[in-house]
Amino acid sequence: MGFENLLRRKARSILTLIGIAIGIAAIVALGALAEGLLAEFTAAFGSSQADLVVTQAEAGASAATISLGAVDEAVGEAIGRFPEVEEVAGMTIAFVPMPDIPYFVLFGHDPEGFAIGHFQIVAGEMLAARAPAGRGKPILLGRTAADNLGRGIGDTLQVHGSAYRVVGIYETGTAFEDGGAVVTLDEAQALLKQPRQVTVYLLRLKDIGQLEAARQRIERRFPDLSISRTSEVTDRMGSMAMVRVFVWGLSLITVLVGGVGMMNTMVMSVVERTREIGVLRALGWRKRRVLALILGESLALSIIGGLGGAILGVAVVKAVGYVPAVASLAPGVLTPGLVLRALAVALALGVVGGLYPAWRAARLVPLEALRYEGGGGGRLPRFLPGGMILGGLFRRRARTVLTVIGVAVGVTAMVAIGAWVEGINTSLSALATEADLMVLEADIADMQLSAIEERVGAWIAALPQVAHVSGCVNGLVALEGMPVFSVRGYHPAGYAMRHFKVVEGEGLSSGR
């Protein structure tokens, strides 16, 4: 009987199903991408054959800053002398722009270190400690990257303004690495203008049973470093939690809009079937049975919509996998748990969305329901303007209120997200509020990766058209409760410092 009632208004039921399906698809698709990003970071470190990972404390806490971490090679040399440590391998991770791939992952490895061993060469040859003269700078491409960029052995590849020759194609089994490239550690340091600096150190121990002893020794010697097991690196990334919260928040907003639409549909169904419900009550149906009927219809809608949304979400994840910019960084990872959570949300939506209409139907008095002829749900106060338009809306107050709530939730989400994006743009623009020109390094994926020597600024300042030049160092660090905290560095006497109005305390001084 419940399905027959749903099919009475096919268009309305289909629109309700679409609303629910879109919300569930958002949960599945966005959740899969977030889990994929987490899984790729974990796999990248887990497959390195390392027992411990050493990073800057701030970088180890944020995925946004891990690629910007800088640990001096002197630290690695000191750790390598600890009795528990068998081998230390430095590694750099950077993001550079490539055609159709704004964030292309570039790894720097020591060709003689143990960490490069998990890059399995499937074509060409491995990197050599010293490249033959006159043959160009060597680079390894992941299988996925080679396909996306259309490059093969012997081809030339422009990376960050430098020309490289592809000497090998590798596979690791992780999309994060297979969608990137590998150069020698020395070359990566020169490319990123970070001499004797690495992003992380990978440690192999003589005895895994000495892991905690090694960790404590390193922490005592270098308290400003973060020491983690390979499986713990992503657990310490506070920004990963932010990604999950953002994904679920955005998805639940979409689900809420669909839920309001479903409640609206069920309310309309109860109103239209008032006489029918009255007949059922007169024939002996108890309130509990009427409640179960309406709630069952709501659950049927949510289950069908949830299954359709899960299928749609899986399809979206598969389709996004063909987009190089996404597939190389965060391929979707679909898990039974994710799909079950999405279906649980759909089921909860059915219960919540059907409770009020079911309660309303169960409260109908049989005699009053049998006399029901339809029409307005009350008169519109005469003092309100709008005439027949508002009169039509106020005939079904509950339906109108639910519709307004659904629209309001959608508009609120659009305004909030738009304001957030605009706020980021405004903050970035504020860096150069009183400047006429901003100079950045060319061909970088992110402004934080720009590195310009001070002598370039001095040369620009000497130009007759230039009045002032101010250098700025921009970076991200992690603080307690704030995984991504922006820090900028200026010369205290520089012209750009005029932009900052000190309202408490005193300004910076170069004498400190």
XYZ file of C-alpha atoms in Angstrom:
512
model
C 0.000 0.000 0.000
C 2.866 2.342 0.805
C 4.464 2.040 -2.656
C 1.079 2.561 -4.318
C 0.683 5.822 -2.416
C 4.140 6.986 -3.496
C 3.331 6.212 -7.138
C 0.198 8.341 -7.045
C 2.351 11.427 -7.447
C 5.215 10.104 -9.556
C 6.751 13.493 -10.368
C 6.771 14.567 -6.727
C 8.263 11.267 -5.555
C 10.934 11.343 -8.267
C 11.970 14.902 -7.367
C 12.185 13.894 -3.714
C 14.320 10.873 -4.601
C 16.636 13.084 -6.668
C 17.105 15.474 -3.738
C 18.001 12.641 -1.370
C 20.232 10.939 -3.940
C 22.260 14.110 -4.553
C 22.926 14.506 -0.827
C 23.994 10.883 -0.382
C 26.115 11.050 -3.548
C 27.896 14.092 -2.089
C 28.692 12.147 1.093
C 30.041 9.165 -0.858
C 32.025 11.145 -3.452
C 33.539 13.808 -1.185
C 34.159 11.272 1.568
C 35.946 8.954 -0.869
C 38.195 11.792 -2.069
C 39.059 12.778 1.511
C 39.819 9.167 2.438
C 41.853 8.838 -0.749
C 44.031 11.803 0.190
C 44.627 10.332 3.644
C 45.336 6.862 2.266
C 47.828 8.166 -0.299
C 49.826 10.099 2.291
C 49.881 7.042 4.535
C 50.889 4.706 1.705
C 53.612 7.054 0.461
C 55.398 6.890 3.801
C 54.429 3.323 4.627
C 55.973 1.934 1.453
C 59.282 3.717 2.019
C 60.656 0.826 4.123
C 61.287 3.311 6.947
C 60.646 2.688 10.631
C 60.490 6.352 11.698
C 59.796 9.650 9.951
C 61.402 12.888 11.140
C 59.872 16.249 10.167
C 59.577 19.758 11.478
C 57.110 19.806 14.358
C 54.828 22.251 12.543
C 55.108 20.444 9.218
C 54.268 17.111 10.796
C 51.002 18.536 12.044
C 49.647 19.837 8.800
C 49.292 18.435 5.325
C 49.356 22.000 4.055
C 52.858 22.573 5.399
C 54.541 19.177 5.199
C 55.842 19.952 1.702
C 57.325 23.199 3.064
C 59.143 21.547 5.952
C 62.875 22.158 6.081
C 65.206 20.038 8.182
C 68.926 20.723 7.933
C 71.141 17.911 6.677
C 73.278 18.318 9.782
C 70.348 16.878 11.739
C 70.306 13.792 9.533
C 74.041 13.354 9.940
C 73.696 13.531 13.723
C 70.778 11.082 13.819
C 72.716 8.681 11.609
C 75.322 8.352 14.375
C 72.786 7.182 16.975
C 73.381 3.527 17.957
C 69.796 2.422 17.163
C 69.840 3.840 13.619
C 71.032 1.752 10.698
C 70.417 4.185 7.843
C 69.024 7.683 7.274
C 67.545 8.867 3.971
C 66.561 12.454 3.269
C 63.612 13.240 1.012
C 62.020 16.387 -0.368
C 58.387 16.770 -1.411
C 57.279 19.724 -3.497
C 54.335 20.728 -5.647
C 55.056 22.236 -9.051
C 52.632 23.200 -11.850
C 52.412 21.100 -14.995
C 50.024 21.254 -17.972
C 46.509 20.394 -16.687
C 48.011 19.431 -13.308
C 48.344 22.516 -11.059
C 49.776 20.486 -8.157
C 52.239 17.994 -9.590
C 54.196 16.114 -6.914
C 57.980 16.179 -7.247
C 60.093 13.979 -4.974
C 63.784 14.370 -4.304
C 65.683 11.223 -3.252
C 69.291 10.233 -2.760
C 69.973 7.674 -5.540
C 72.089 5.681 -3.083
C 69.598 5.846 -0.198
C 67.326 2.975 0.841
C 64.087 4.987 0.429
C 64.332 5.171 -3.361
C 64.295 1.384 -3.559
C 60.499 1.083 -3.490
C 60.250 2.947 -6.833
C 60.088 -0.088 -9.117
C 61.478 0.733 -12.571
C 59.237 -0.703 -15.315
C 60.972 1.035 -18.222
C 64.362 2.698 -18.638
C 66.793 2.901 -15.730
C 67.092 4.128 -12.153
C 68.592 7.491 -11.220
C 72.360 7.510 -10.929
C 74.334 9.393 -8.310
C 76.127 11.148 -11.161
C 74.401 11.717 -14.478
C 76.500 11.354 -17.646
C 77.650 14.746 -18.899
C 75.821 16.201 -21.878
C 72.723 14.016 -21.566
C 70.552 16.430 -19.568
C 69.247 16.313 -16.033
C 67.681 12.899 -15.326
C 64.156 12.478 -14.004
C 61.926 9.495 -13.243
C 58.228 9.646 -14.088
C 55.505 7.634 -12.438
C 53.461 5.433 -14.750
C 50.357 7.600 -14.296
C 52.314 10.830 -14.766
C 53.908 9.525 -17.965
C 50.471 8.686 -19.369
C 48.959 12.025 -18.306
C 51.849 14.076 -19.688
C 52.401 11.952 -22.788
C 56.101 11.428 -22.068
C 58.331 8.401 -22.551
C 61.958 7.372 -22.137
C 64.304 9.973 -23.630
C 61.670 12.724 -23.831
C 62.286 16.190 -22.424
C 60.157 17.577 -19.604
C 60.057 21.164 -18.356
C 59.750 21.328 -14.567
C 59.805 24.611 -12.689
C 61.640 26.297 -15.555
C 64.314 23.605 -15.947
C 64.629 20.957 -18.662
C 64.877 17.292 -17.672
C 65.310 14.079 -19.624
C 63.094 11.134 -18.718
C 65.400 8.190 -17.958
C 62.930 5.838 -16.306
C 59.272 5.044 -15.636
C 58.380 3.652 -12.211
C 55.480 2.161 -10.293
C 54.897 2.055 -6.544
C 51.232 1.087 -6.351
C 50.186 4.420 -4.823
C 48.562 7.052 -7.023
C 50.186 9.877 -5.045
C 53.655 8.702 -6.089
C 52.766 7.190 -9.469
C 51.258 10.522 -10.487
C 54.476 12.414 -9.745
C 58.177 12.416 -10.574
C 61.516 11.788 -8.858
C 64.792 13.693 -9.211
C 67.997 13.423 -7.232
C 67.992 15.034 -3.801
C 70.709 17.503 -4.812
C 68.719 18.540 -7.883
C 65.527 18.980 -5.858
C 67.344 21.154 -3.327
C 68.745 23.324 -6.110
C 65.370 23.524 -7.849
C 63.597 24.593 -4.651
C 66.471 26.857 -3.576
C 66.852 24.930 -0.299
C 70.520 23.885 -0.124
C 71.217 21.233 2.517
C 67.531 21.165 3.474
C 65.144 18.215 3.255
C 61.415 17.888 3.853
C 61.629 14.708 5.925
C 64.159 12.149 7.080
C 63.291 8.470 6.775
C 64.987 6.244 9.346
C 65.663 2.523 9.201
C 66.528 0.996 12.570
C 68.863 -1.887 13.349
C 66.243 -3.483 15.580
C 62.544 -2.564 15.418
C 62.351 -3.384 19.118
C 64.462 -0.275 19.781
C 61.944 2.027 18.094
C 60.746 3.789 21.251
C 64.296 4.153 22.535
C 65.355 5.725 19.240
C 62.334 8.032 19.241
C 63.048 9.245 22.783
C 66.732 9.784 22.029
C 65.935 11.905 18.962
C 63.269 13.899 20.831
C 65.714 14.692 23.633
C 68.412 15.803 21.194
C 66.065 17.653 18.810
C 62.932 18.750 20.740
C 61.759 20.948 17.853
C 61.333 17.942 15.540
C 58.386 15.584 15.133
C 59.232 11.864 15.193
C 56.519 9.475 14.021
C 56.011 5.939 12.876
C 55.165 5.792 9.183
C 51.584 4.871 10.088
C 51.293 7.875 12.428
C 52.316 10.649 10.041
C 48.823 11.346 8.743
C 47.313 10.925 12.219
C 49.348 13.952 13.300
C 48.118 16.082 10.435
C 45.491 18.318 11.986
C 44.457 19.578 8.558
C 43.265 16.054 7.695
C 40.645 16.379 10.418
C 39.692 19.749 8.945
C 39.235 18.153 5.527
C 36.935 15.510 6.978
C 34.886 18.077 8.907
C 34.544 20.270 5.824
C 33.523 17.326 3.635
C 30.913 16.054 6.063
C 29.615 19.569 6.751
C 29.142 20.312 3.064
C 27.551 16.916 2.467
C 25.147 17.222 5.383
C 23.973 20.613 4.132
C 23.061 18.970 0.847
C 21.334 16.126 2.703
C 19.426 18.598 4.870
C 18.001 20.317 1.809
C 16.880 16.938 0.488
C 15.424 16.026 3.888
C 13.340 19.177 4.055
C 12.058 18.402 0.573
C 11.107 14.887 1.662
C 9.265 16.169 4.727
C 7.419 18.611 2.481
C 6.424 15.750 0.187
C 5.109 13.645 3.055
C 3.146 16.560 4.528
C 1.528 17.170 1.151
C 0.743 13.459 0.884
C -0.969 13.436 4.290
C -3.034 16.529 3.459
C -4.183 15.119 0.124
C -5.122 11.774 1.734
C -6.944 13.189 4.742
C -10.281 11.603 3.756
C -8.546 8.302 2.951
C -6.894 8.252 6.369
C -10.272 9.055 7.927
C -11.797 6.042 6.168
C -8.959 3.814 7.395
C -9.458 5.034 10.952
C -13.223 4.449 10.649
C -12.524 0.886 9.470
C -10.604 0.193 12.644
C -7.013 1.255 11.929
C -5.262 2.316 15.103
C -3.079 5.403 15.363
C -0.013 3.184 15.549
C -0.849 1.568 12.206
C -1.405 4.928 10.496
C 1.873 6.148 11.977
C 3.665 3.066 10.630
C 2.119 3.551 7.162
C 3.318 7.141 6.710
C 6.678 6.480 8.344
C 7.123 3.412 6.120
C 6.524 5.508 3.005
C 9.114 8.021 4.214
C 11.630 5.249 4.886
C 10.966 3.722 1.469
C 11.747 7.068 -0.177
C 14.934 7.494 1.855
C 16.174 3.945 1.193
C 15.562 4.151 -2.556
C 17.094 7.633 -2.683
C 20.025 6.472 -0.558
C 20.770 3.507 -2.809
C 20.498 5.707 -5.888
C 22.771 8.296 -4.276
C 25.346 5.655 -3.354
C 25.429 4.426 -6.946
C 25.693 8.013 -8.213
C 28.492 8.762 -5.732
C 30.468 5.714 -6.866
C 30.017 6.812 -10.488
C 31.265 10.323 -9.657
C 34.356 8.914 -7.921
C 35.113 6.703 -10.917
C 34.635 9.633 -13.322
C 36.858 11.955 -11.273
C 39.546 9.280 -11.425
C 40.031 10.190 -15.092
C 40.854 13.833 -14.227
C 44.685 14.026 -13.999
C 44.734 16.922 -11.526
C 42.663 14.918 -9.031
C 43.755 11.364 -9.775
C 47.431 12.166 -9.226
C 46.857 13.702 -5.799
C 43.712 12.300 -4.169
C 42.143 9.335 -5.960
C 38.851 8.312 -4.421
C 38.932 5.402 -1.994
C 35.554 3.709 -1.658
C 35.106 1.626 1.469
C 32.099 -0.373 2.696
C 32.148 1.726 5.859
C 31.774 4.959 3.895
C 28.834 3.624 1.872
C 27.179 2.216 5.002
C 27.547 5.564 6.790
C 25.948 7.323 3.836
C 23.052 4.843 3.818
C 22.680 5.281 7.582
C 22.347 9.026 7.034
C 19.665 8.363 4.409
C 17.804 6.066 6.806
C 17.991 8.632 9.606
C 16.733 11.216 7.140
C 13.726 9.022 6.414
C 12.900 8.688 10.098
C 13.311 12.391 10.893
C 11.579 13.528 7.706
C 8.632 11.197 8.238
C 8.007 11.654 11.963
C 6.064 14.917 11.792
C 3.841 13.929 8.829
C 3.196 10.515 10.438
C 2.357 12.102 13.787
C 0.050 14.554 12.051
C -1.725 11.742 10.193
C -2.128 9.652 13.357
C -3.758 12.592 15.169
C -6.538 12.989 12.598
C -10.025 12.526 14.059
C -11.974 10.090 11.816
C -15.199 12.147 11.593
C -13.353 15.405 10.853
C -11.165 13.660 8.290
C -14.220 12.219 6.512
C -15.764 15.703 6.289
C -12.528 17.199 4.918
C -13.055 18.843 1.515
C -9.586 20.295 0.954
C -8.930 23.978 0.450
C -7.200 26.494 2.646
C -5.715 25.833 5.996
C -6.932 29.151 7.378
C -7.657 32.682 6.320
C -4.965 35.119 5.427
C -5.021 38.206 7.628
C -6.408 41.069 5.557
C -3.739 43.521 6.630
C -1.023 41.554 4.794
C -0.285 42.716 1.223
C -0.054 40.322 -1.669
C -3.648 39.337 -2.227
C -4.104 35.959 -3.878
C -0.361 35.214 -4.062
C 0.175 35.228 -0.304
C -3.260 33.745 0.171
C -2.263 30.714 -1.887
C 0.960 30.292 0.078
C -0.714 30.554 3.473
C -3.306 27.921 2.657
C -0.706 25.292 3.421
C 1.417 26.900 6.091
C 3.428 23.778 6.952
C 4.244 23.106 3.308
C 5.224 26.742 2.723
C 7.403 26.860 5.847
C 9.238 23.661 4.870
C 9.835 24.978 1.354
C 11.179 28.258 2.731
C 13.484 26.336 5.110
C 14.849 24.239 2.241
C 15.545 27.310 0.121
C 17.049 29.147 3.100
C 19.448 26.293 3.906
C 20.655 26.168 0.308
C 21.131 29.934 0.098
C 22.870 29.985 3.494
C 25.356 27.368 2.305
C 26.047 29.314 -0.894
C 26.541 32.578 1.004
C 28.776 30.972 3.650
C 31.009 29.157 1.156
C 31.130 32.199 -1.117
C 32.063 34.444 1.805
C 34.785 31.994 2.859
C 36.304 31.916 -0.635
C 36.029 35.691 -0.955
C 37.680 36.060 2.444
C 40.664 34.009 1.261
C 40.952 36.161 -1.869
C 40.692 39.331 0.205
C 43.370 38.118 2.609
C 45.725 37.335 -0.265
C 45.000 40.682 -1.897
C 45.723 42.422 1.402
C 49.348 41.330 1.087
C 49.759 43.985 -1.561
C 47.129 46.527 -0.501
C 49.451 49.510 -0.848
C 51.647 48.048 -3.587
C 51.414 48.718 -7.305
C 53.160 45.510 -8.366
C 53.839 42.135 -6.777
C 56.799 40.044 -7.935
C 56.644 36.255 -7.614
C 58.761 33.453 -8.970
C 57.384 32.197 -12.274
C 55.908 28.720 -12.772
C 55.057 27.915 -9.172
C 52.015 25.991 -7.971
C 51.669 28.005 -4.778
C 52.774 31.467 -3.681
C 54.474 29.931 -0.642
C 56.844 28.068 -2.958
C 58.178 31.313 -4.424
C 61.839 31.924 -3.555
C 63.546 35.097 -4.808
C 67.065 36.183 -3.870
C 67.346 39.540 -2.126
C 69.741 40.830 -4.781
C 66.816 40.709 -7.241
C 64.890 43.052 -4.950
C 67.906 45.343 -4.719
C 68.143 45.435 -8.527
C 64.436 46.296 -8.814
C 64.768 49.019 -6.158
C 67.507 50.656 -8.253
C 65.125 51.186 -11.183
C 64.214 54.881 -11.602
C 60.474 54.121 -11.703
C 60.492 52.305 -8.343
C 60.032 54.191 -5.073
C 60.008 51.332 -2.568
C 60.583 47.574 -2.520
C 59.580 45.377 0.408
C 60.399 41.694 0.659
C 57.965 39.291 2.272
C 58.341 35.715 3.495
C 54.986 33.952 3.697
C 54.483 30.570 5.334
C 52.128 28.266 7.178
C 52.681 26.724 10.583
C 50.512 24.675 12.907
C 49.397 25.862 16.330
C 47.311 24.114 18.942
C 43.730 24.211 17.696
C 44.806 25.855 14.428
C 46.385 23.357 11.994
C 46.923 26.080 9.399
C 48.220 29.406 10.755
C 49.641 32.040 8.412
C 52.893 33.811 9.307
C 54.482 36.617 7.268
C 57.919 38.131 7.650
C 58.822 41.740 6.755
C 61.778 43.983 7.424
C 60.712 46.195 10.376
C 61.837 49.324 8.523
C 60.336 48.262 5.196
C 57.640 50.262 3.438
C 55.157 47.348 3.605
C 55.092 47.531 7.425
C 53.013 50.713 7.144
C 50.053 48.514 6.255
C 49.993 47.043 9.785
C 48.434 49.441 12.293
C 49.511 48.545 15.825
C 46.493 48.917 18.142
C 48.129 47.455 21.256
C 51.728 47.192 22.369
C 54.464 48.383 20.040
C 55.774 47.730 16.564
C 58.667 45.504 15.538
C 62.201 46.780 15.786
C 65.193 45.633 13.769
C 67.344 45.951 16.877
C 65.778 42.882 18.529
